[in-house]
Amino acid sequence: VKNKDASDIFDLVHPRFTAQISKFGGHLLAFKPTNQEQWLWLSTSAKLDGSKPIRGGVPLCWPWFGPATGEFEGEPQHGYIRSLDWELILVEGDDKALTVRLSPIMPSELKERLGLDVFVEYKFSNKLKISLVTTNVSETPRPLSQAIHTYFRVDDIHNTEIIGLDNCQFVDKLTKESKQQVSDIKIDQSVDRVYVTDQPDLSCKTNTTTRLISGAGHDSIVVWNPWKELAKDIPDFDDNGYLNMVCIEMANTQGFILAS
Ligand code: TA6
């Protein structure tokens, strides 16, 4: 267990928003535009000491999403960068917006083996834009899968709707079946789905807000809520946390290859 000091988590206080970033994982923990509710869900039992990836906020899954396969079999689920220390490389802005860029401190042998390098850029205003930017640093094309694993906070999952994926094909990771979405998504059980789509816009409607979510460069959108039983099995997931969150993740899961 690494003992992290307070400087590993920093607060951003700005006229248009407040936010909190952990240098462990380059991980956004909180984002709240002024006069709005908190956008992100963070488990109250999340480990913030670097002993494991942080449960909630916005984990960055890279350079693979889900279990490692092929030559990487046996390596960490969702890749490496959510478990690395990151460094701050840019903070820039004015009273309208703030851009914060971080890059992971990757051991050189890992970077060489992956053939890839990455940074994240958060652009904060009364909105949030997250860009995960990868460069192929090798001589050959490299496979890349990834996800911006956003845990959105919702006031009541029973009254939450995800709009925009009607008719879309998805892989149900719980049953391993391929299915088609009929109507908007309402969640009343464990849901772990990879929608195969580059659809740019969707929205998440709750009792109090409608949040617009846009993406670019993705080939999939992942929707996850563990629901009651599975949440209990995840030690750093609050038992009732599933009532107040849904993950909606812009992802690449379909065999994307990055040219050198
Ligand atoms: O994005 C959904 C998912 O891949 C699920 O299958 C679920 O396991 C979740 O991520 C959380 O994964 P984690 O490794 O953070 O426990």
PDB file of N, CA and C and ligand atoms in Angstrom, residues 55 65-66 77-78 82 149 151 173 192 222 224 249, ligand 1:
ATOM      1  N   ARG A  55     -12.676   3.845  -7.260  1.00  0.00           N
ATOM      2  CA  ARG A  55     -14.055   3.462  -7.617  1.00  0.00           C
ATOM      3  C   ARG A  55     -14.930   4.701  -7.717  1.00  0.00           C
ATOM      4  N   PHE A  65      -9.694  -2.164 -22.739  1.00  0.00           N
ATOM      5  CA  PHE A  65     -10.900  -2.055 -21.927  1.00  0.00           C
ATOM      6  C   PHE A  65     -11.298  -3.475 -21.531  1.00  0.00           C
ATOM      7  N   GLY A  66     -11.609  -3.688 -20.255  1.00  0.00           N
ATOM      8  CA  GLY A  66     -12.018  -5.018 -19.791  1.00  0.00           C
ATOM      9  C   GLY A  66     -10.797  -5.887 -19.536  1.00  0.00           C
ATOM     10  N   GLN A  77      -7.008  -5.833 -15.495  1.00  0.00           N
ATOM     11  CA  GLN A  77      -8.277  -5.441 -16.114  1.00  0.00           C
ATOM     12  C   GLN A  77      -8.254  -3.933 -16.369  1.00  0.00           C
ATOM     13  N   HIS A  78      -8.748  -3.516 -17.521  1.00  0.00           N
ATOM     14  CA  HIS A  78      -8.850  -2.100 -17.915  1.00  0.00           C
ATOM     15  C   HIS A  78      -7.477  -1.419 -18.083  1.00  0.00           C
ATOM     16  N   ARG A  82      -4.897   3.599 -15.069  1.00  0.00           N
ATOM     17  CA  ARG A  82      -5.684   3.988 -13.888  1.00  0.00           C
ATOM     18  C   ARG A  82      -4.946   3.620 -12.595  1.00  0.00           C
ATOM     19  N   HIS A 149     -14.352   5.917 -18.480  1.00  0.00           N
ATOM     20  CA  HIS A 149     -15.306   5.091 -17.716  1.00  0.00           C
ATOM     21  C   HIS A 149     -16.116   5.961 -16.737  1.00  0.00           C
ATOM     22  N   TYR A 151     -18.454   7.607 -14.225  1.00  0.00           N
ATOM     23  CA  TYR A 151     -19.523   7.272 -13.276  1.00  0.00           C
ATOM     24  C   TYR A 151     -20.371   8.532 -13.079  1.00  0.00           C
ATOM     25  N   LYS A 173     -22.790  -8.182 -21.656  1.00  0.00           N
ATOM     26  CA  LYS A 173     -21.635  -8.885 -21.084  1.00  0.00           C
ATOM     27  C   LYS A 173     -22.061  -9.874 -20.000  1.00  0.00           C
ATOM     28  N   ASP A 192     -24.683  -4.522 -17.938  1.00  0.00           N
ATOM     29  CA  ASP A 192     -23.279  -4.392 -18.353  1.00  0.00           C
ATOM     30  C   ASP A 192     -23.263  -4.605 -19.871  1.00  0.00           C
ATOM     31  N   VAL A 222     -20.460   2.174 -23.530  1.00  0.00           N
ATOM     32  CA  VAL A 222     -20.686   1.148 -22.512  1.00  0.00           C
ATOM     33  C   VAL A 222     -21.641   1.705 -21.457  1.00  0.00           C
ATOM     34  N   TRP A 224     -23.126   0.676 -17.657  1.00  0.00           N
ATOM     35  CA  TRP A 224     -22.919  -0.279 -16.548  1.00  0.00           C
ATOM     36  C   TRP A 224     -23.567   0.211 -15.265  1.00  0.00           C
ATOM     37  N   GLU A 249     -19.985   5.240 -20.871  1.00  0.00           N
ATOM     38  CA  GLU A 249     -18.556   5.313 -21.201  1.00  0.00           C
ATOM     39  C   GLU A 249     -18.351   5.365 -22.712  1.00  0.00           C
TER      40      GLU A 249
HETATM   41  O1  TA6 B   1     -17.469  -0.816 -17.884  1.00  0.00           O
HETATM   42  C1  TA6 B   1     -18.106  -1.885 -17.325  1.00  0.00           C
HETATM   43  C2  TA6 B   1     -17.095  -2.801 -16.688  1.00  0.00           C
HETATM   44  O2  TA6 B   1     -16.163  -3.256 -17.615  1.00  0.00           O
HETATM   45  C3  TA6 B   1     -17.863  -3.937 -16.004  1.00  0.00           C
HETATM   46  O3  TA6 B   1     -17.724  -5.163 -16.668  1.00  0.00           O
HETATM   47  C4  TA6 B   1     -17.433  -3.881 -14.566  1.00  0.00           C
HETATM   48  O4  TA6 B   1     -16.628  -4.903 -14.184  1.00  0.00           O
HETATM   49  C5  TA6 B   1     -16.857  -2.488 -14.442  1.00  0.00           C
HETATM   50  O5  TA6 B   1     -16.355  -2.110 -15.683  1.00  0.00           O
HETATM   51  C6  TA6 B   1     -15.889  -2.182 -13.320  1.00  0.00           C
HETATM   52  O6  TA6 B   1     -14.635  -2.758 -13.498  1.00  0.00           O
HETATM   53  P1  TA6 B   1     -13.540  -2.616 -12.378  1.00  0.00           P
HETATM   54  O7  TA6 B   1     -12.312  -3.321 -12.915  1.00  0.00           O
HETATM   55  O8  TA6 B   1     -13.310  -1.167 -12.156  1.00  0.00           O
HETATM   56  O9  TA6 B   1     -14.097  -3.283 -11.154  1.00  0.00           O
END
